[in-house]
Amino acid sequence: MTEAKKLFVKTYGCQMNVYDSERMAEALGAQGYEQVDTAEAADMILLNTCHIREKAAEKLYSDLGRLRPLREARPDLKIGVAGCVAQAEGEEIMRRMPIVDLVVGPQTYHRLPKMMEAVARGEKALDTDFPEEDKFAHLPKDRRAKRGPTAFLTVQEGCDKFCSFCVVPYTRGAEVSRPVERLLREARDLVERGVREITLLGQNVNAYHGPGPEGGEWGLARLVRALAGIEGLDRIRYTTSHPNDMEDDLIAAHGDCGKLMPYLHLPVQSGSDRILKAMNRKHTAEAYVRLIERIRAARPDLVLSGDFIVGFPGETEADFEATLALVREVGYGSAFTFKYSARPGTPAAERAPVDPAEADDRLQRLQALIAEQQRATQAGMVGRTVQVLFEKAGREPGQIAGKSEYLHAVHVDGPEALIGQVAAVEVVESRPNSLAGRLV
Ligand code: SAH
Ligand code: SF4
Ligand code: F3S
């Protein structure tokens, strides 16, 4: 018997890339590749890349630079680049980095096995099409390997919103929703393999409008309710959602679907209407705040998270203060804050930038406010009983760790037999990035 070929996958960027990496590893698994944890141990290295900000894209080139000596020492080593930088800069990667054998975009990775055959013959392979066929339907169906308690499930891909700063509509293409039946099948299969919590993924997951089993289209709320019917599946989450796609039924589901967790990532980007307009977000700050009120009316204990960009072209101190005011009014459990990064080909990249020192200063001020809210939200959990899905052994012996319904990391002293189960925990202490509790 020949020894299995070794695959090392490195994932950058969002959860959709995490999901894609798993599916690519499976596709290559069917070709005899097994995964390893280091580049040094691999026969094939696959870098699944992100293009969202300049720093993210640059990481690819610095990582490839670091791989060059390894590749030169072992000419049989194959190197592939996948994901959003592959989509945006495929030909340039091939030109700049001769050590790269293969470039595959996010919509064509079901063709990887074929591309690998070409690479094995010593050819270079590049595929960054947006094909008509559904890649998920063409991927190997054998997903028998045992799974941890949580999993991602991509239900929707692409984006038609064209926020003026964002590359996603160009790297991921137009919005496409996967058919309901296939998603239910994939979810049941995940549950059979040990998954207790599924996070539904999409660049705009609440724009989901997939073909239903008996014709017609289903929205995300209907899909969530159908998934909630799967026995053995305890928890459902979804990310990332857009404020303009929060339909009434989805808001209602937060109140009446017990398996839908009380945590929502709903980015607003800015609290200034002038900037929101320049960003092409198509809603006002006021509309966002009213929306949050409606969702909280359905689920009062909801913990909110968001994304913010500071230093967008034209942002004044007054615009930035409007963002701080919105954050104070809404109250976040956590949030991601980014300094605006001009991306080639996006409309905002044409505009005059904000002074970088000013942008840095705003980033720090916003981060300080959000850190304060995060601490307050965590501190508010102390003394409460939360439901924790245990995922792994804790850092110290005898400890186990998992996530509460509010997505806080929680650790307790407890038996490893609880891993993969949900148990009640009384929170006793709030630490910088986690909660400590005791089983009740
Ligand atoms: N589809 C999601 C977000 C996708 S990108 C949504 O619309 O909310 C994740 C986050 O990266 C965005 O919410 C935004 O805050 C940030 N981001 C995107 N493009 C950026 C850029 N050019 N500069 C800085 N941050 C950016
Ligand atoms: Fe990018 Fe806007 Fe689409 Fe989100 S909604 S992926 S920020 S274009
Ligand atoms: Fe990055 Fe592409 Fe995700 S640009 S954030 S990997 S969709």
Short mmCIF file of C-alpha atoms and ligand atoms in Angstrom, two decimals:
data_model
loop_
_atom_site.label_atom_id
_atom_site.label_comp_id
_atom_site.label_asym_id
_atom_site.label_seq_id
_atom_site.Cartn_x
_atom_site.Cartn_y
_atom_site.Cartn_z
CA MET A 1 0.00 0.00 0.00
CA THR A 2 1.32 3.45 -0.83
CA GLU A 3 1.55 5.95 1.99
CA ALA A 4 -1.14 8.66 2.07
CA LYS A 5 -0.15 12.02 0.66
CA LYS A 6 -0.08 14.80 3.23
CA LEU A 7 -2.07 18.03 2.97
CA PHE A 8 -1.55 21.18 5.03
CA VAL A 9 -4.30 23.81 4.85
CA LYS A 10 -3.94 27.31 6.27
CA THR A 11 -7.09 29.39 6.53
CA TYR A 12 -7.27 33.19 6.67
CA GLY A 13 -10.34 35.44 6.87
CA CYS A 14 -13.94 34.70 7.68
CA GLN A 15 -15.87 31.61 8.79
CA MET A 16 -16.90 30.94 5.20
CA ASN A 17 -13.26 30.28 4.47
CA VAL A 18 -13.12 27.89 7.46
CA TYR A 19 -16.05 25.98 5.97
CA ASP A 20 -14.51 26.04 2.46
CA SER A 21 -11.20 24.74 3.84
CA GLU A 22 -13.01 21.78 5.39
CA ARG A 23 -14.76 21.03 2.12
CA MET A 24 -11.53 21.34 0.11
CA ALA A 25 -9.73 19.02 2.53
CA GLU A 26 -12.57 16.53 2.06
CA ALA A 27 -12.41 16.80 -1.70
CA LEU A 28 -8.69 16.13 -1.58
CA GLY A 29 -9.23 13.44 1.06
CA ALA A 30 -11.18 11.52 -1.55
CA GLN A 31 -7.98 11.75 -3.66
CA GLY A 32 -5.92 10.11 -0.94
CA TYR A 33 -4.72 13.18 0.94
CA GLU A 34 -4.75 13.24 4.72
CA GLN A 35 -4.37 16.45 6.71
CA VAL A 36 -1.27 17.34 8.71
CA ASP A 37 -0.61 20.23 11.10
CA THR A 38 2.57 21.72 9.66
CA ALA A 39 3.78 22.92 6.28
CA GLU A 40 7.03 20.98 6.80
CA ALA A 41 5.19 17.64 6.96
CA ALA A 42 3.14 18.27 3.81
CA ASP A 43 3.31 17.18 0.17
CA MET A 44 0.69 19.78 -0.70
CA ILE A 45 0.16 23.18 0.95
CA LEU A 46 -3.09 25.03 0.39
CA LEU A 47 -3.43 28.64 1.53
CA ASN A 48 -7.09 29.71 1.71
CA THR A 49 -6.85 33.48 1.59
CA CYS A 50 -8.74 36.66 2.49
CA HIS A 51 -8.81 39.93 0.53
CA ILE A 52 -10.96 42.08 2.82
CA ARG A 53 -8.25 44.48 4.02
CA GLU A 54 -4.79 45.26 2.68
CA LYS A 55 -3.05 43.53 5.61
CA ALA A 56 -5.01 40.33 5.02
CA ALA A 57 -3.97 40.19 1.37
CA GLU A 58 -0.34 41.00 2.13
CA LYS A 59 -0.14 38.04 4.51
CA LEU A 60 -0.35 35.70 1.54
CA TYR A 61 2.75 37.14 -0.08
CA SER A 62 4.76 37.13 3.14
CA ASP A 63 3.72 33.53 3.85
CA LEU A 64 4.65 32.49 0.32
CA GLY A 65 8.02 34.18 0.79
CA ARG A 66 8.56 32.11 3.91
CA LEU A 67 7.63 28.90 2.08
CA ARG A 68 10.17 29.48 -0.69
CA PRO A 69 13.17 27.77 1.01
CA LEU A 70 10.99 24.76 1.87
CA ARG A 71 9.85 24.48 -1.71
CA GLU A 72 13.36 24.92 -3.08
CA ALA A 73 14.61 22.12 -0.82
CA ARG A 74 11.74 19.87 -1.98
CA PRO A 75 10.80 20.47 -5.61
CA ASP A 76 8.05 17.80 -5.38
CA LEU A 77 6.17 19.92 -2.81
CA LYS A 78 3.02 21.45 -4.34
CA ILE A 79 1.67 24.84 -3.30
CA GLY A 80 -1.87 26.05 -3.98
CA VAL A 81 -3.63 29.36 -3.28
CA ALA A 82 -7.40 29.39 -2.79
CA GLY A 83 -9.96 31.91 -1.54
CA CYS A 84 -10.54 35.59 -2.11
CA VAL A 85 -7.00 36.74 -2.99
CA ALA A 86 -6.88 33.89 -5.49
CA GLN A 87 -10.10 35.23 -7.02
CA ALA A 88 -8.95 38.86 -7.07
CA GLU A 89 -5.29 38.44 -8.04
CA GLY A 90 -4.95 34.92 -9.45
CA GLU A 91 -2.80 35.75 -12.47
CA GLU A 92 -0.65 38.17 -10.50
CA ILE A 93 0.02 35.48 -7.87
CA MET A 94 1.18 33.11 -10.61
CA ARG A 95 3.41 35.83 -12.06
CA ARG A 96 4.90 37.10 -8.80
CA MET A 97 5.28 33.75 -7.08
CA PRO A 98 6.68 31.00 -9.31
CA ILE A 99 6.52 28.53 -6.39
CA VAL A 100 2.72 28.51 -6.70
CA ASP A 101 1.42 25.54 -8.70
CA LEU A 102 -2.28 26.08 -8.41
CA VAL A 103 -4.73 28.96 -7.98
CA VAL A 104 -8.39 28.22 -7.31
CA GLY A 105 -11.21 30.70 -6.56
CA PRO A 106 -13.95 30.24 -3.94
CA GLN A 107 -16.51 29.16 -6.55
CA THR A 108 -14.48 26.50 -8.34
CA TYR A 109 -12.83 24.40 -5.67
CA HIS A 110 -14.99 21.40 -6.54
CA ARG A 111 -12.69 21.21 -9.58
CA LEU A 112 -9.63 20.81 -7.32
CA PRO A 113 -9.19 17.07 -7.88
CA LYS A 114 -9.00 17.64 -11.66
CA MET A 115 -6.63 20.55 -11.19
CA MET A 116 -4.43 18.40 -8.97
CA GLU A 117 -4.06 15.89 -11.79
CA ALA A 118 -2.63 18.65 -13.98
CA VAL A 119 -0.32 19.74 -11.16
CA ALA A 120 0.88 16.16 -10.73
CA ARG A 121 1.89 16.20 -14.41
CA GLY A 122 4.05 19.23 -13.64
CA GLU A 123 1.62 21.79 -15.13
CA LYS A 124 0.30 24.94 -13.48
CA ALA A 125 -3.43 25.20 -12.89
CA LEU A 126 -5.59 28.34 -12.52
CA ASP A 127 -9.37 28.46 -12.22
CA THR A 128 -11.19 31.56 -11.01
CA ASP A 129 -14.46 31.17 -12.95
CA PHE A 130 -17.90 31.86 -11.62
CA PRO A 131 -19.42 28.65 -13.03
CA GLU A 132 -23.13 27.95 -13.53
CA GLU A 133 -22.98 24.60 -11.73
CA ASP A 134 -23.36 24.35 -7.94
CA LYS A 135 -19.96 23.43 -6.50
CA PHE A 136 -21.55 21.88 -3.41
CA ALA A 137 -23.45 19.41 -5.61
CA HIS A 138 -20.15 18.34 -7.18
CA LEU A 139 -18.16 17.84 -4.01
CA PRO A 140 -17.59 14.35 -2.61
CA LYS A 141 -20.55 13.38 -0.41
CA ASP A 142 -18.56 11.20 1.92
CA ARG A 143 -18.50 13.24 5.13
CA ARG A 144 -18.37 10.35 7.59
CA ALA A 145 -15.53 11.51 9.79
CA LYS A 146 -16.52 12.17 13.38
CA ARG A 147 -17.06 15.83 14.22
CA GLY A 148 -16.73 18.08 17.24
CA PRO A 149 -19.89 19.51 18.85
CA THR A 150 -20.04 22.65 16.66
CA ALA A 151 -20.03 23.07 12.90
CA PHE A 152 -20.46 25.69 10.21
CA LEU A 153 -22.89 25.24 7.36
CA THR A 154 -22.75 27.62 4.40
CA VAL A 155 -26.31 28.31 3.24
CA GLN A 156 -25.78 31.38 1.09
CA GLU A 157 -22.80 32.82 -0.72
CA GLY A 158 -21.94 36.05 -2.45
CA CYS A 159 -23.27 39.55 -2.07
CA ASP A 160 -25.26 41.98 -4.20
CA LYS A 161 -25.04 44.91 -1.81
CA PHE A 162 -21.89 46.62 -3.08
CA CYS A 163 -20.97 48.62 0.00
CA SER A 164 -18.54 51.15 -1.46
CA PHE A 165 -15.54 49.87 0.60
CA CYS A 166 -15.96 46.12 0.15
CA VAL A 167 -14.35 43.52 -2.14
CA VAL A 168 -16.73 40.66 -1.33
CA PRO A 169 -19.17 41.25 -4.23
CA TYR A 170 -16.16 40.97 -6.56
CA THR A 171 -14.39 38.02 -4.93
CA ARG A 172 -17.47 35.96 -4.07
CA GLY A 173 -19.82 37.02 -6.85
CA ALA A 174 -23.59 37.43 -6.81
CA GLU A 175 -25.84 36.13 -4.03
CA VAL A 176 -26.71 32.45 -4.37
CA SER A 177 -28.74 30.40 -1.86
CA ARG A 178 -28.41 26.62 -1.52
CA PRO A 179 -31.55 24.46 -1.79
CA VAL A 180 -33.40 23.72 1.47
CA GLU A 181 -33.38 19.95 1.08
CA ARG A 182 -29.63 19.74 0.63
CA LEU A 183 -29.07 21.90 3.69
CA LEU A 184 -31.39 19.79 5.82
CA ARG A 185 -29.61 16.66 4.63
CA GLU A 186 -26.20 18.12 5.39
CA ALA A 187 -27.39 19.27 8.83
CA ARG A 188 -28.83 15.82 9.69
CA ASP A 189 -25.58 14.25 8.58
CA LEU A 190 -23.58 16.62 10.82
CA VAL A 191 -25.82 15.80 13.79
CA GLU A 192 -25.36 12.06 13.18
CA ARG A 193 -21.62 12.65 13.42
CA GLY A 194 -21.81 14.37 16.79
CA VAL A 195 -22.62 18.01 16.00
CA ARG A 196 -24.92 19.75 18.52
CA GLU A 197 -24.69 23.33 17.29
CA ILE A 198 -24.78 24.58 13.72
CA THR A 199 -23.86 28.11 12.68
CA LEU A 200 -25.43 28.98 9.36
CA LEU A 201 -23.06 31.01 7.23
CA GLY A 202 -23.46 33.50 4.44
CA GLN A 203 -21.89 36.79 3.43
CA ASN A 204 -25.45 38.02 3.90
CA VAL A 205 -26.97 35.02 5.56
CA ASN A 206 -30.32 36.64 6.25
CA ALA A 207 -30.72 37.38 2.54
CA TYR A 208 -31.10 33.59 2.22
CA HIS A 209 -33.86 32.71 -0.25
CA GLY A 210 -33.27 29.10 -1.22
CA PRO A 211 -35.52 26.88 -3.31
CA GLY A 212 -37.89 24.96 -1.01
CA PRO A 213 -38.68 21.23 -1.26
CA GLU A 214 -42.06 21.81 -2.90
CA GLY A 215 -41.16 24.78 -5.07
CA GLY A 216 -41.24 28.37 -3.92
CA GLU A 217 -38.53 30.08 -1.94
CA TRP A 218 -37.77 29.86 1.76
CA GLY A 219 -36.34 32.68 3.81
CA LEU A 220 -33.83 32.20 6.62
CA ALA A 221 -36.50 32.10 9.36
CA ARG A 222 -38.29 29.18 7.70
CA LEU A 223 -34.98 27.35 7.27
CA VAL A 224 -34.10 27.94 10.93
CA ARG A 225 -37.48 26.57 12.04
CA ALA A 226 -37.06 23.46 9.87
CA LEU A 227 -33.55 22.88 11.25
CA ALA A 228 -34.93 23.27 14.78
CA GLY A 229 -37.03 20.17 14.04
CA ILE A 230 -33.91 18.00 13.77
CA GLU A 231 -33.65 15.84 16.84
CA GLY A 232 -30.22 15.98 18.48
CA LEU A 233 -29.48 19.45 17.15
CA ASP A 234 -29.56 21.70 20.23
CA ARG A 235 -28.49 25.07 18.95
CA ILE A 236 -28.67 27.22 15.85
CA ARG A 237 -26.81 30.45 15.11
CA TYR A 238 -26.34 32.45 11.94
CA THR A 239 -23.81 34.99 10.69
CA THR A 240 -23.27 37.53 9.09
CA SER A 241 -26.50 39.39 8.67
CA HIS A 242 -27.33 42.73 7.09
CA PRO A 243 -29.76 45.14 8.81
CA ASN A 244 -31.83 45.55 5.63
CA ASP A 245 -32.56 41.82 5.45
CA MET A 246 -33.89 41.35 9.00
CA GLU A 247 -37.41 40.19 8.07
CA ASP A 248 -40.29 40.15 10.56
CA ASP A 249 -40.36 36.35 10.62
CA LEU A 250 -36.69 36.17 11.55
CA ILE A 251 -37.17 38.69 14.34
CA ALA A 252 -40.13 36.62 15.56
CA ALA A 253 -37.99 33.46 15.47
CA HIS A 254 -35.64 35.08 18.00
CA GLY A 255 -38.60 35.16 20.37
CA ASP A 256 -40.27 31.81 19.71
CA CYS A 257 -37.61 29.39 18.42
CA GLY A 258 -35.87 28.04 21.52
CA LYS A 259 -32.97 26.54 19.57
CA LEU A 260 -32.07 29.89 18.00
CA MET A 261 -29.44 31.31 20.33
CA PRO A 262 -29.83 34.81 21.86
CA TYR A 263 -26.76 36.24 20.18
CA LEU A 264 -26.72 38.27 16.99
CA HIS A 265 -23.93 39.73 14.90
CA LEU A 266 -25.51 42.66 13.07
CA PRO A 267 -22.94 45.08 11.65
CA VAL A 268 -23.79 48.76 11.20
CA GLN A 269 -20.28 50.06 10.25
CA SER A 270 -20.95 53.69 11.26
CA GLY A 271 -23.36 55.82 13.31
CA SER A 272 -23.26 58.75 10.89
CA ASP A 273 -25.94 58.97 8.21
CA ARG A 274 -23.61 60.92 5.94
CA ILE A 275 -21.01 58.14 6.14
CA LEU A 276 -23.60 55.37 5.89
CA LYS A 277 -24.78 56.98 2.65
CA ALA A 278 -21.21 57.26 1.32
CA MET A 279 -20.74 53.59 2.27
CA ASN A 280 -23.86 52.69 0.26
CA ARG A 281 -25.32 50.87 3.28
CA LYS A 282 -28.86 51.97 2.33
CA HIS A 283 -30.14 52.55 5.85
CA THR A 284 -29.83 55.26 8.50
CA ALA A 285 -28.42 55.02 12.01
CA GLU A 286 -31.93 55.64 13.36
CA ALA A 287 -33.37 52.74 11.32
CA TYR A 288 -30.70 50.45 12.77
CA VAL A 289 -31.41 51.51 16.35
CA ARG A 290 -35.18 50.99 15.84
CA LEU A 291 -34.47 47.56 14.35
CA ILE A 292 -32.41 46.58 17.39
CA GLU A 293 -35.30 47.67 19.61
CA ARG A 294 -37.67 45.37 17.72
CA ILE A 295 -35.32 42.40 17.97
CA ARG A 296 -34.81 43.05 21.68
CA ALA A 297 -38.56 43.25 22.16
CA ALA A 298 -38.73 39.70 20.76
CA ARG A 299 -35.72 38.50 22.78
CA PRO A 300 -34.88 40.87 25.67
CA ASP A 301 -31.69 39.06 26.76
CA LEU A 302 -30.17 39.14 23.25
CA VAL A 303 -26.42 39.87 23.20
CA LEU A 304 -25.41 41.95 20.22
CA SER A 305 -22.20 42.15 18.27
CA GLY A 306 -21.25 44.27 15.28
CA ASP A 307 -18.60 45.52 12.87
CA PHE A 308 -17.38 49.11 12.65
CA ILE A 309 -15.11 50.89 10.21
CA VAL A 310 -13.36 54.08 11.34
CA GLY A 311 -11.53 56.51 9.09
CA PHE A 312 -13.76 55.95 6.07
CA PRO A 313 -12.94 58.63 3.43
CA GLY A 314 -14.59 61.91 4.46
CA GLU A 315 -15.26 60.83 8.06
CA THR A 316 -15.09 63.92 10.32
CA GLU A 317 -14.77 64.04 14.09
CA ALA A 318 -18.52 64.73 14.24
CA ASP A 319 -19.23 61.61 12.14
CA PHE A 320 -17.04 59.56 14.43
CA GLU A 321 -18.79 60.93 17.51
CA ALA A 322 -22.08 59.81 15.97
CA THR A 323 -20.62 56.29 15.86
CA LEU A 324 -19.65 56.50 19.54
CA ALA A 325 -23.17 57.75 20.33
CA LEU A 326 -24.74 54.82 18.47
CA VAL A 327 -22.52 52.34 20.30
CA ARG A 328 -23.56 53.90 23.63
CA GLU A 329 -27.22 53.77 22.71
CA VAL A 330 -27.23 50.18 21.41
CA GLY A 331 -24.82 48.54 23.87
CA TYR A 332 -22.73 45.70 22.43
CA GLY A 333 -21.54 42.47 24.03
CA SER A 334 -18.57 42.57 21.67
CA ALA A 335 -17.70 44.07 18.31
CA PHE A 336 -15.05 44.06 15.62
CA THR A 337 -13.49 47.41 14.83
CA PHE A 338 -11.49 48.07 11.69
CA LYS A 339 -9.49 50.94 10.32
CA TYR A 340 -10.67 51.63 6.79
CA SER A 341 -8.43 49.99 4.20
CA ALA A 342 -8.68 51.17 0.57
CA ARG A 343 -9.29 48.15 -1.66
CA PRO A 344 -8.40 48.29 -5.35
CA GLY A 345 -11.45 48.38 -7.60
CA THR A 346 -13.93 49.57 -4.95
CA PRO A 347 -15.58 53.01 -5.34
CA ALA A 348 -14.41 54.29 -1.94
CA ALA A 349 -10.76 53.69 -2.90
CA GLU A 350 -11.03 56.67 -5.29
CA ARG A 351 -11.75 59.10 -2.44
CA ALA A 352 -9.30 61.13 -0.35
CA PRO A 353 -8.27 59.23 2.78
CA VAL A 354 -8.57 60.39 6.39
CA ASP A 355 -5.28 61.28 8.08
CA PRO A 356 -3.92 57.89 9.28
CA ALA A 357 -2.97 59.22 12.74
CA GLU A 358 -6.52 60.53 13.14
CA ALA A 359 -7.93 57.15 12.06
CA ASP A 360 -5.66 55.34 14.56
CA ASP A 361 -6.82 57.63 17.33
CA ARG A 362 -10.49 56.99 16.51
CA LEU A 363 -9.87 53.25 16.38
CA GLN A 364 -8.41 53.34 19.89
CA ARG A 365 -11.26 55.42 21.27
CA LEU A 366 -13.88 53.13 19.76
CA GLN A 367 -12.06 50.03 20.95
CA ALA A 368 -11.90 51.43 24.49
CA LEU A 369 -15.67 52.03 24.51
CA ILE A 370 -16.42 48.57 23.15
CA ALA A 371 -14.02 46.91 25.59
CA GLU A 372 -15.88 48.65 28.42
CA GLN A 373 -19.23 47.36 27.11
CA GLN A 374 -17.80 43.87 26.68
CA ARG A 375 -16.59 43.86 30.30
CA ALA A 376 -19.97 45.11 31.50
CA THR A 377 -21.85 42.45 29.52
CA GLN A 378 -19.64 39.70 30.92
CA ALA A 379 -19.83 41.08 34.45
CA GLY A 380 -23.64 41.05 34.10
CA MET A 381 -23.48 37.27 33.68
CA VAL A 382 -21.97 36.69 37.12
CA GLY A 383 -24.51 35.04 39.40
CA ARG A 384 -26.66 33.93 36.46
CA THR A 385 -27.16 30.36 35.30
CA VAL A 386 -26.24 29.86 31.64
CA GLN A 387 -26.44 26.84 29.37
CA VAL A 388 -23.00 25.75 28.18
CA LEU A 389 -22.26 23.47 25.25
CA PHE A 390 -18.96 21.89 26.25
CA GLU A 391 -16.53 21.63 23.36
CA LYS A 392 -13.14 20.61 24.76
CA ALA A 393 -10.89 20.07 27.75
CA GLY A 394 -9.95 23.29 29.52
CA ARG A 395 -6.48 24.75 29.86
CA GLU A 396 -5.99 23.41 33.37
CA PRO A 397 -6.31 19.73 34.33
CA GLY A 398 -9.83 18.72 35.35
CA GLN A 399 -11.35 21.66 33.48
CA ILE A 400 -13.74 21.61 30.54
CA ALA A 401 -14.62 24.56 28.33
CA GLY A 402 -17.44 25.58 26.04
CA LYS A 403 -19.73 28.42 25.01
CA SER A 404 -22.83 29.80 26.67
CA GLU A 405 -25.95 30.61 24.66
CA TYR A 406 -24.58 34.18 24.52
CA LEU A 407 -21.35 32.90 22.92
CA HIS A 408 -19.23 33.65 25.97
CA ALA A 409 -16.38 31.22 26.55
CA VAL A 410 -17.06 29.45 29.87
CA HIS A 411 -14.89 27.03 31.81
CA VAL A 412 -15.72 24.86 34.80
CA ASP A 413 -14.24 21.98 36.76
CA GLY A 414 -16.03 18.96 35.36
CA PRO A 415 -15.79 15.55 33.69
CA GLU A 416 -14.71 15.22 30.08
CA ALA A 417 -17.77 13.04 29.58
CA LEU A 418 -19.75 16.29 29.38
CA ILE A 419 -17.95 17.32 26.17
CA GLY A 420 -20.55 17.37 23.42
CA GLN A 421 -23.39 18.08 25.84
CA VAL A 422 -25.22 21.14 27.10
CA ALA A 423 -25.23 21.64 30.87
CA ALA A 424 -26.36 24.37 33.27
CA VAL A 425 -23.56 26.45 34.77
CA GLU A 426 -23.68 29.14 37.42
CA VAL A 427 -21.29 31.92 36.44
CA VAL A 428 -19.02 32.85 39.35
CA GLU A 429 -16.40 35.12 37.81
CA SER A 430 -15.76 37.26 34.76
CA ARG A 431 -12.21 37.09 33.42
CA PRO A 432 -10.74 39.15 30.54
CA ASN A 433 -11.92 36.85 27.73
CA SER A 434 -13.97 34.20 29.45
CA LEU A 435 -16.29 33.35 32.31
CA ALA A 436 -15.56 30.93 35.11
CA GLY A 437 -18.47 28.90 36.46
CA ARG A 438 -19.60 25.85 38.38
CA LEU A 439 -21.86 23.03 37.22
CA VAL A 440 -25.30 23.18 38.85
N1 SAH B 1 -21.22 40.77 4.88
C1 SAH B 1 -20.89 41.31 6.12
C2 SAH B 1 -19.41 41.61 6.35
C3 SAH B 1 -18.35 41.12 5.49
S1 SAH B 1 -16.74 41.72 5.73
C4 SAH B 1 -21.68 42.56 6.33
O1 SAH B 1 -22.12 43.21 5.41
O2 SAH B 1 -21.83 42.94 7.46
C5 SAH B 1 -16.52 41.82 7.46
C6 SAH B 1 -16.26 43.21 7.94
O3 SAH B 1 -15.02 43.70 7.45
C7 SAH B 1 -17.27 44.25 7.49
O4 SAH B 1 -18.43 44.23 8.23
C8 SAH B 1 -16.49 45.53 7.64
O5 SAH B 1 -16.65 46.07 8.93
C9 SAH B 1 -15.05 45.10 7.45
N2 SAH B 1 -14.53 45.59 6.17
C10 SAH B 1 -14.94 45.25 4.93
N3 SAH B 1 -14.25 45.95 4.00
C11 SAH B 1 -13.37 46.74 4.68
C12 SAH B 1 -12.39 47.70 4.28
N4 SAH B 1 -12.19 47.99 2.99
N5 SAH B 1 -11.68 48.31 5.26
C13 SAH B 1 -11.89 48.04 6.56
N6 SAH B 1 -12.82 47.15 6.99
C14 SAH B 1 -13.55 46.51 6.06
FE1 SF4 B 2 -19.37 43.64 1.84
FE2 SF4 B 2 -21.47 45.18 2.23
FE3 SF4 B 2 -21.77 42.82 1.05
FE4 SF4 B 2 -21.19 42.95 3.64
S1 SF4 B 2 -23.07 43.71 2.64
S2 SF4 B 2 -20.24 41.61 2.13
S3 SF4 B 2 -19.86 44.72 3.75
S4 SF4 B 2 -20.67 44.56 0.22
FE1 F3S B 3 -12.08 37.59 3.47
FE2 F3S B 3 -13.27 36.57 1.40
FE3 F3S B 3 -14.23 36.14 3.81
S1 F3S B 3 -12.36 38.55 1.48
S2 F3S B 3 -13.68 37.99 4.89
S3 F3S B 3 -12.29 35.45 3.04
S4 F3S B 3 -15.40 36.45 1.97
#
